[in-house]
Coordinates of C-alpha atoms and ligand atoms in Angstrom, one line a residue:
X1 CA 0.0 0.0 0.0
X2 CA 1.4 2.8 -1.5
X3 CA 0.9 6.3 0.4
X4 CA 1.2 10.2 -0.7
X5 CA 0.8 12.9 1.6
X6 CA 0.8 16.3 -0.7
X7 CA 2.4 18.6 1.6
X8 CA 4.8 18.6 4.7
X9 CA 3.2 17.8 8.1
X10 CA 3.7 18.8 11.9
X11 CA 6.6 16.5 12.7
X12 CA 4.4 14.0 14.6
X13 CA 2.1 13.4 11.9
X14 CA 4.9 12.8 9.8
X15 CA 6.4 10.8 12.0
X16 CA 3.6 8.3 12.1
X17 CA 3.0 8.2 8.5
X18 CA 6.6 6.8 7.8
X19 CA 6.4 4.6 11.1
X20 CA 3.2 2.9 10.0
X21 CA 3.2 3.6 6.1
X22 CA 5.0 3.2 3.2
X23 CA 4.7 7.0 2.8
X24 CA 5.9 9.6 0.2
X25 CA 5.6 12.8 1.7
X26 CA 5.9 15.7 -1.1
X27 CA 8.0 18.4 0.2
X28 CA 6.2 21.3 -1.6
X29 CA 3.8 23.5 0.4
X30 CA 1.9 24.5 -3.1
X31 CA -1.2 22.6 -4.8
X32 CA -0.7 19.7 -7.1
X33 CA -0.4 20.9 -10.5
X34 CA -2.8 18.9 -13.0
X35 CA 0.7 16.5 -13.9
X36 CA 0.8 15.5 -9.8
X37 CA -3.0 15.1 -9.8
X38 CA -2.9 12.2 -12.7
X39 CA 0.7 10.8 -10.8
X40 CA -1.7 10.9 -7.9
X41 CA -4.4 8.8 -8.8
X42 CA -2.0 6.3 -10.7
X43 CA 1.0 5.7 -8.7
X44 CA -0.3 5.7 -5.5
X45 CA -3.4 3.2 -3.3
X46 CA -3.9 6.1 -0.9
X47 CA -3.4 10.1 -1.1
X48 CA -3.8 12.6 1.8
X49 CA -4.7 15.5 -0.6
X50 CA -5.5 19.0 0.4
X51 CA -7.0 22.3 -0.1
X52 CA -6.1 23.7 -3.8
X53 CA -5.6 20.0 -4.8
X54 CA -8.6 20.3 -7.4
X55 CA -9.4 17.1 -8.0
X56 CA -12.3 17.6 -10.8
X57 CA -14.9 15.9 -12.8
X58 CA -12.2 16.1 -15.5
X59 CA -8.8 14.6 -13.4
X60 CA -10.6 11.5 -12.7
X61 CA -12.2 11.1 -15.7
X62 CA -8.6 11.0 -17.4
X63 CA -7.9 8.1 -15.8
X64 CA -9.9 5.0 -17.1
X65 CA -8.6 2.4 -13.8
X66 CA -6.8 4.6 -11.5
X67 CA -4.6 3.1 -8.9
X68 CA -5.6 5.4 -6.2
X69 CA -8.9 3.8 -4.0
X70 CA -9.2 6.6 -1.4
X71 CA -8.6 10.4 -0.7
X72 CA -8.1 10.6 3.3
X73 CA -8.7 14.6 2.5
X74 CA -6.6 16.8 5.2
X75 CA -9.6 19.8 6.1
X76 CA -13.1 19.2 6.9
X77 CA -13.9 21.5 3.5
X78 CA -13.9 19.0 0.6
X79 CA -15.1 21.2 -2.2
X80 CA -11.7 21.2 -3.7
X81 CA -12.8 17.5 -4.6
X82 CA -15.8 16.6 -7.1
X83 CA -16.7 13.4 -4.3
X84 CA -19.6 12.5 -6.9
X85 CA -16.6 12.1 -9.6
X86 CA -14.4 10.3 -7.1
X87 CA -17.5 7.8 -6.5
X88 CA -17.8 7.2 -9.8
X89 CA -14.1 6.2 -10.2
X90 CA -14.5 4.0 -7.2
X91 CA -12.4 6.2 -5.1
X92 CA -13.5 6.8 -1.6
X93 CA -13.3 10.2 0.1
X94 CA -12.9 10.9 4.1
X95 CA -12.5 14.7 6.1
X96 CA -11.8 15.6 9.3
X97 CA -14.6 17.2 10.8
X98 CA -14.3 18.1 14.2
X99 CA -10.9 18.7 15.0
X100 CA -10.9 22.0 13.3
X101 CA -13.9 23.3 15.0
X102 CA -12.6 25.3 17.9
X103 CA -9.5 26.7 16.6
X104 CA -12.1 27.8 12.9
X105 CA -14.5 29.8 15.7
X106 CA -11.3 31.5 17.1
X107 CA -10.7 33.0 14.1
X108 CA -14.2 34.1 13.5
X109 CA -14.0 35.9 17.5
X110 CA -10.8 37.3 16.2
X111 CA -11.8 39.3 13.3
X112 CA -14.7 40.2 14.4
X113 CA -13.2 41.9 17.3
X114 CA -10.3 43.0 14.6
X115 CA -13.0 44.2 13.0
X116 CA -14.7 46.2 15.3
X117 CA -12.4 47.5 17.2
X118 CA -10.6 48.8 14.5
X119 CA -6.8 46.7 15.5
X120 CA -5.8 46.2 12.2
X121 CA -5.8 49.7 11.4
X122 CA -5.0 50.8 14.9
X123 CA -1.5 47.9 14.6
X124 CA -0.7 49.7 11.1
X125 CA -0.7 53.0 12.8
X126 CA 1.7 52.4 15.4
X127 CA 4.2 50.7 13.0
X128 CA 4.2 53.6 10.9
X129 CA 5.0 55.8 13.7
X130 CA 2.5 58.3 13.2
X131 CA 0.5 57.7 16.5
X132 CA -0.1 60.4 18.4
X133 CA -1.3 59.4 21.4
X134 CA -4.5 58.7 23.1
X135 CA -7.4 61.1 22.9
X136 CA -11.2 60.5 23.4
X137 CA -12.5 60.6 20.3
X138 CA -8.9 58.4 18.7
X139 CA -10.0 55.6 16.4
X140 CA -13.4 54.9 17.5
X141 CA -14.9 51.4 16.7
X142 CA -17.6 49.3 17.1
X143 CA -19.1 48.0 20.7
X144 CA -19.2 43.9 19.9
X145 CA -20.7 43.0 23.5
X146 CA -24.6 43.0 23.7
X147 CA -24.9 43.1 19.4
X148 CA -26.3 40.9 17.7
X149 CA -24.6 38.1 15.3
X150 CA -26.3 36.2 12.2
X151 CA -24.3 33.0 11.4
X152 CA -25.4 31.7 8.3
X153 CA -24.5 27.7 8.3
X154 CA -25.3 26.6 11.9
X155 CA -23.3 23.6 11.8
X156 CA -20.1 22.6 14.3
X157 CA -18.0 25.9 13.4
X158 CA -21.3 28.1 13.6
X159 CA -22.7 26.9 16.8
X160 CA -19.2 27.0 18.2
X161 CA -19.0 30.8 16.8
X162 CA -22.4 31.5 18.5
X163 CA -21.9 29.8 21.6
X164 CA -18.7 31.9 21.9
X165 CA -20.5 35.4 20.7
X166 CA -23.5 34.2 23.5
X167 CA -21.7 33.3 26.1
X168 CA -19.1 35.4 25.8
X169 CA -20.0 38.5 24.8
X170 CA -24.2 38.7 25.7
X171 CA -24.7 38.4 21.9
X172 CA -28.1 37.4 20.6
X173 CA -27.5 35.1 17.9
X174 CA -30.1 34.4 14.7
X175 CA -29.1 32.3 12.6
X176 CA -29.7 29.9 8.6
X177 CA -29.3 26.3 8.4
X178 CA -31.0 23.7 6.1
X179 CA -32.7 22.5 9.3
X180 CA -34.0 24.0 12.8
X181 CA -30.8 23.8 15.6
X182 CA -32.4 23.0 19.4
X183 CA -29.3 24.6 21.6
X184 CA -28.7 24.8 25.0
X185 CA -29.0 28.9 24.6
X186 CA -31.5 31.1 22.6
X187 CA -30.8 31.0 19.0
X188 CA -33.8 32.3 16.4
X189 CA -33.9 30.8 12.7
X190 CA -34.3 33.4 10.6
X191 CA -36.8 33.0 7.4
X192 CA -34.3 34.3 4.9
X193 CA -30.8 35.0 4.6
X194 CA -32.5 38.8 3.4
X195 CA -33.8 38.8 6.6
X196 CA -31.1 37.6 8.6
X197 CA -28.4 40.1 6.8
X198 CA -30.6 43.1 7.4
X199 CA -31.1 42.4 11.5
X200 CA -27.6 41.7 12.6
X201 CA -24.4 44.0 13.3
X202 CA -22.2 41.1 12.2
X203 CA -22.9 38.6 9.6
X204 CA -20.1 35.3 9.9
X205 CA -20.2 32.8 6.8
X206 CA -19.9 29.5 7.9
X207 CA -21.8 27.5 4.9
X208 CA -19.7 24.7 3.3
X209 CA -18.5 25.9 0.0
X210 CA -19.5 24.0 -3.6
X211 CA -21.9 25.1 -6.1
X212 CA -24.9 24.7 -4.1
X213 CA -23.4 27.8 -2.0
X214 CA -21.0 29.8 -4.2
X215 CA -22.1 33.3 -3.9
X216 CA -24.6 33.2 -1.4
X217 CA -23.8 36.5 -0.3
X218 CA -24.4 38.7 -3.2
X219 CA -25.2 42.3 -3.9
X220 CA -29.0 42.4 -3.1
X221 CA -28.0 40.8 0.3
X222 CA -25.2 42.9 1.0
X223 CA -27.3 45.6 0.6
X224 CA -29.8 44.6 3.0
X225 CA -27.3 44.4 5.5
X226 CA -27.3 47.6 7.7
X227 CA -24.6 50.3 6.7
X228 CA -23.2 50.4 10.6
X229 CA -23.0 46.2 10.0
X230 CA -20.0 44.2 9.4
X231 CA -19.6 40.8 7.0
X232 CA -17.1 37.9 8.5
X233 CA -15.9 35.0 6.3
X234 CA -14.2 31.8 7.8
X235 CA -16.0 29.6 5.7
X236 CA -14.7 29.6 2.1
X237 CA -14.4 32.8 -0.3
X238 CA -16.4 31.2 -2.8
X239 CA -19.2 31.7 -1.0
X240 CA -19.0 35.7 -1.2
X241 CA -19.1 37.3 -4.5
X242 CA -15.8 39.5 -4.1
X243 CA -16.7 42.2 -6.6
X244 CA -19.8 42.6 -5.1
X245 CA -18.4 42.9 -1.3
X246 CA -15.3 45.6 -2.3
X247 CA -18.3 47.5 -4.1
X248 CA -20.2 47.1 -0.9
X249 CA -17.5 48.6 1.5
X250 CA -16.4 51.1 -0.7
X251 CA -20.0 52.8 -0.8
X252 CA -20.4 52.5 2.5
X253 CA -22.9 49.9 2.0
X254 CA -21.5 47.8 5.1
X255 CA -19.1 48.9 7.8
X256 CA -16.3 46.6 7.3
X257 CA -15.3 42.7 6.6
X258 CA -13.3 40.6 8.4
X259 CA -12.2 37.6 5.7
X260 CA -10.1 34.4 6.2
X261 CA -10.8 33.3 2.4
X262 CA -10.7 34.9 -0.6
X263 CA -12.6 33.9 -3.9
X264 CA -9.6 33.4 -5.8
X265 CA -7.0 32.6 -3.0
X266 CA -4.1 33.3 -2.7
X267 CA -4.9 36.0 -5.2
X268 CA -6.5 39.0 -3.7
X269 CA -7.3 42.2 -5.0
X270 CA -5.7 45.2 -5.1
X271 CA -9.0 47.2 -4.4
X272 CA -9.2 45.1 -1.2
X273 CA -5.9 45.4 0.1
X274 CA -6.4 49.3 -0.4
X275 CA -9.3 49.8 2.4
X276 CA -8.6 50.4 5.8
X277 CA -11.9 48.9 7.4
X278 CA -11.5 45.4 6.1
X279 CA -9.1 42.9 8.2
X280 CA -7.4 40.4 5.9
X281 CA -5.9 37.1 7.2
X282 CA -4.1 34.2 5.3
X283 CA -6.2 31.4 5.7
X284 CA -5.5 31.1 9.5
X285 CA -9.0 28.9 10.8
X286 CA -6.9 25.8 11.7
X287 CA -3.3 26.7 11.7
X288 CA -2.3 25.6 15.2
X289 CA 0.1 23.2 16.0
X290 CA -2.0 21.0 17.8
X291 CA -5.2 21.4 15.4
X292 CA -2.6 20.8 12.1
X293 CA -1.6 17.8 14.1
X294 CA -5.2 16.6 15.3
X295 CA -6.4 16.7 11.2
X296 CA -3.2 15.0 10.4
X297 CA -4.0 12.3 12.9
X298 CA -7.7 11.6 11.9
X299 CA -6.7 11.7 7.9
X300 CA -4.1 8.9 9.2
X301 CA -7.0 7.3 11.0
X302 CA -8.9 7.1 7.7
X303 CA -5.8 5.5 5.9
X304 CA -5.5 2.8 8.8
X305 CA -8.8 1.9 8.8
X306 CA -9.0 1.5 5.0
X307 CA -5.8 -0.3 4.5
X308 CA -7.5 -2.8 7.5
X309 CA -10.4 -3.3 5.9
X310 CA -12.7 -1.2 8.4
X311 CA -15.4 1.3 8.2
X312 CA -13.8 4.7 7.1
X313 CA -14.9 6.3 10.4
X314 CA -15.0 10.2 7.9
X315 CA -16.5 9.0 5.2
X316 CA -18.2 11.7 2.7
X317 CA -18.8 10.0 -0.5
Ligands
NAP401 P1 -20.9 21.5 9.1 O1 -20.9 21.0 10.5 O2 -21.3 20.5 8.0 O3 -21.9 22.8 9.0 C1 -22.3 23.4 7.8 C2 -23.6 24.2 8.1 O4 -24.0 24.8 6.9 C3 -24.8 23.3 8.5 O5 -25.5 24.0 9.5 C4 -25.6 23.2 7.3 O6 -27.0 23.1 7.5 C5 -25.3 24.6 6.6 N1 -25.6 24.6 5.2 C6 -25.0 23.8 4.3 N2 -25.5 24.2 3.0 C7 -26.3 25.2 3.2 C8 -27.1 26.0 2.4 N3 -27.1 25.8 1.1 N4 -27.8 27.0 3.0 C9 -27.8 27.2 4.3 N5 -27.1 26.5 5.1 C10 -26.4 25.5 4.6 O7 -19.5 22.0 8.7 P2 -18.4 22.7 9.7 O8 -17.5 21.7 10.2 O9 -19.1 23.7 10.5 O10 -17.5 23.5 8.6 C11 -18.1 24.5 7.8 C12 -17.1 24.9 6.7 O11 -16.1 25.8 7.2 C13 -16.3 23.8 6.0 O12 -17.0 23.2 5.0 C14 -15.1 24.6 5.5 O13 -15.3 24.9 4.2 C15 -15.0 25.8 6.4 N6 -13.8 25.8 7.2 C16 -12.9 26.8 7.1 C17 -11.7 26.8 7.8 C18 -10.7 27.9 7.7 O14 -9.5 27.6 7.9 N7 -11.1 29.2 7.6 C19 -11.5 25.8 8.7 C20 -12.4 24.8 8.8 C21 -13.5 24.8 8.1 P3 -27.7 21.8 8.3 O15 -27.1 21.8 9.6 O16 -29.1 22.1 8.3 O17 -27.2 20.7 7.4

């Protein structure tokens, strides 16, 4: 059983891959070009493939009887992959949902308090040495405790967003999901995501991407949102039409954005980078030690239990 992991690991993931595999671990941190995609699914029995590694509709149908029987994918987002495609090329697909939940909410409390509070700005301003000093009307921001918060995808990340913005900061939360959440706090389903934008002071993405969500946030609902209110993305920048949201913040539309993703990432545009009331991170969600180690762990749980024979405990195709 031939193994490929498609980028370098925390050391102790690594470390168990070559104790327990016969592991190739590719020492590039960018995505498989379309060359490594084909080597991928004929050279190998197993790949640990992540985001960027776009296995399409078209990569596996260029390979008539791939090798490759399972993609022990290293993220809970597997959007990257077309798992319907991988079916159909009797190639099975695992995630690792879970582990990336707390460390994903994080983020979301972090720019949204960036946000807010102005510290991206307020870090930029120190740096360039042109702080003055404090005064009482210096850099005013937005108050977070008390608002209220509209997650839209209620799932593990959301509820663990919400139950940090509720508990934590006396938030009332409203929320969109395919199906009605019972919580141990109060959470109210709103009937539209027009609805939702246009009640809440922050609006976090936390939908799945894939086709069934790519530009869910659009132009008519950005402009519903209230022009004090900010938009956070964790999720994946698919999900937000770009254009739509620098138009939005440029006209005052919306307050501000916090964003973790980016449509086209690691492309981002130029009219983006320009405003001061957005807060721009690289993909952060999951990158901890101990998270980056806990994913590597469970993909490694899907290969062991393939190569036994067992149930896949992450299946999603
Ligand atoms: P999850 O538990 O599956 O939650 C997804 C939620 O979205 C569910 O509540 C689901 O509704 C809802 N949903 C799905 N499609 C929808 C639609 N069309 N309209 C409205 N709601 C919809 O997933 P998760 O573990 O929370 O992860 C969410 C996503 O976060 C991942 O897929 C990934 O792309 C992203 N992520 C990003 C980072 C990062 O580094 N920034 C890290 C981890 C994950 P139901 O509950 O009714 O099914």
């Amino acid at each position: 059983m031939k193994l490929w992991i498609t980028r370098p690991m925390t050391a102790e993931v690594e470390a168990r891959a070559r104790r327990d595999f016969d592991v190739e671990i590719r020492e590039s941190t960018l995505p498989l070009t379309r060359e490594e995609m084909q080597r991928a699914l004929n050279d190998f029995d197993v790949v640990v493939p992540t985001l960027g590694d776009l296995f399409s509709a078209e990569v596996f149908a260029a390979e008539l009887k791939p090798r490759c029987r399972l993609l022990a994918n290293f993220a809970v987002g597997y959007n990257h992959i077309d798992v319907q495609a991988a079916k159909a090329a009797g190639i099975r697909v695992t995630n690792t949902p879970g582990a990336v939940t707390d460390a994903t909410a994080d983020i979301a409390m972090t720019l949204i308090l960036m946000t807010a509070r102005r510290a991206g700005e307020g870090e930029r301003l120190v740096r360039s040495g042109g702080w003055k000093g404090w005064h009482p009307t210096q850099m005013l921001g937005t108050h977070v405790t008390g608002k209220t918060v509209g997650i839209l995808g209620m799932g593990r990340i959301g509820q663990a967003i919400a139950r940090r913005c509720h508990f934590g900061f006396g938030m009332k939360v409203a929320y969109i999901a395919r199906s009605e959440k019972s919580l141990e706090f109060t959470a109210t389903r709103a009937g539209s995501l027009e609805s939702l934008a246009g009640q809440v002071d922050f609006l976090v993405v936390a939908v799945p991407g894939g086709p069934e969500t790519q530009h869910l946030i659009d132009a008519p609902i950005l402009s519903a949102m209230q022009p004090t209110a900010m938009l956070i993305n964790i999720a994946r920048g698919e999900v937000v039409d770009e254009t739509a949201l620098i138009a939005a913040l440029e006209s005052g539309d919306i307050a501000g954005a916090g964003l973790d993703v980016y449509e086209f990432e690691p492309r981002i545009p130029a009219r983006l980078i320009q405003l001061e009331n957005v807060s721009l991170l690289p993909h952060l969600g999951t990158a901890t030690e101990e998270v980056r180690s806990s994913m590597g762990h469970m993909a490694l749980d899907n290969v062991a239990a393939f190569v036994a024979g067992q149930d896949l405990p992450n299946p999603v195709n």
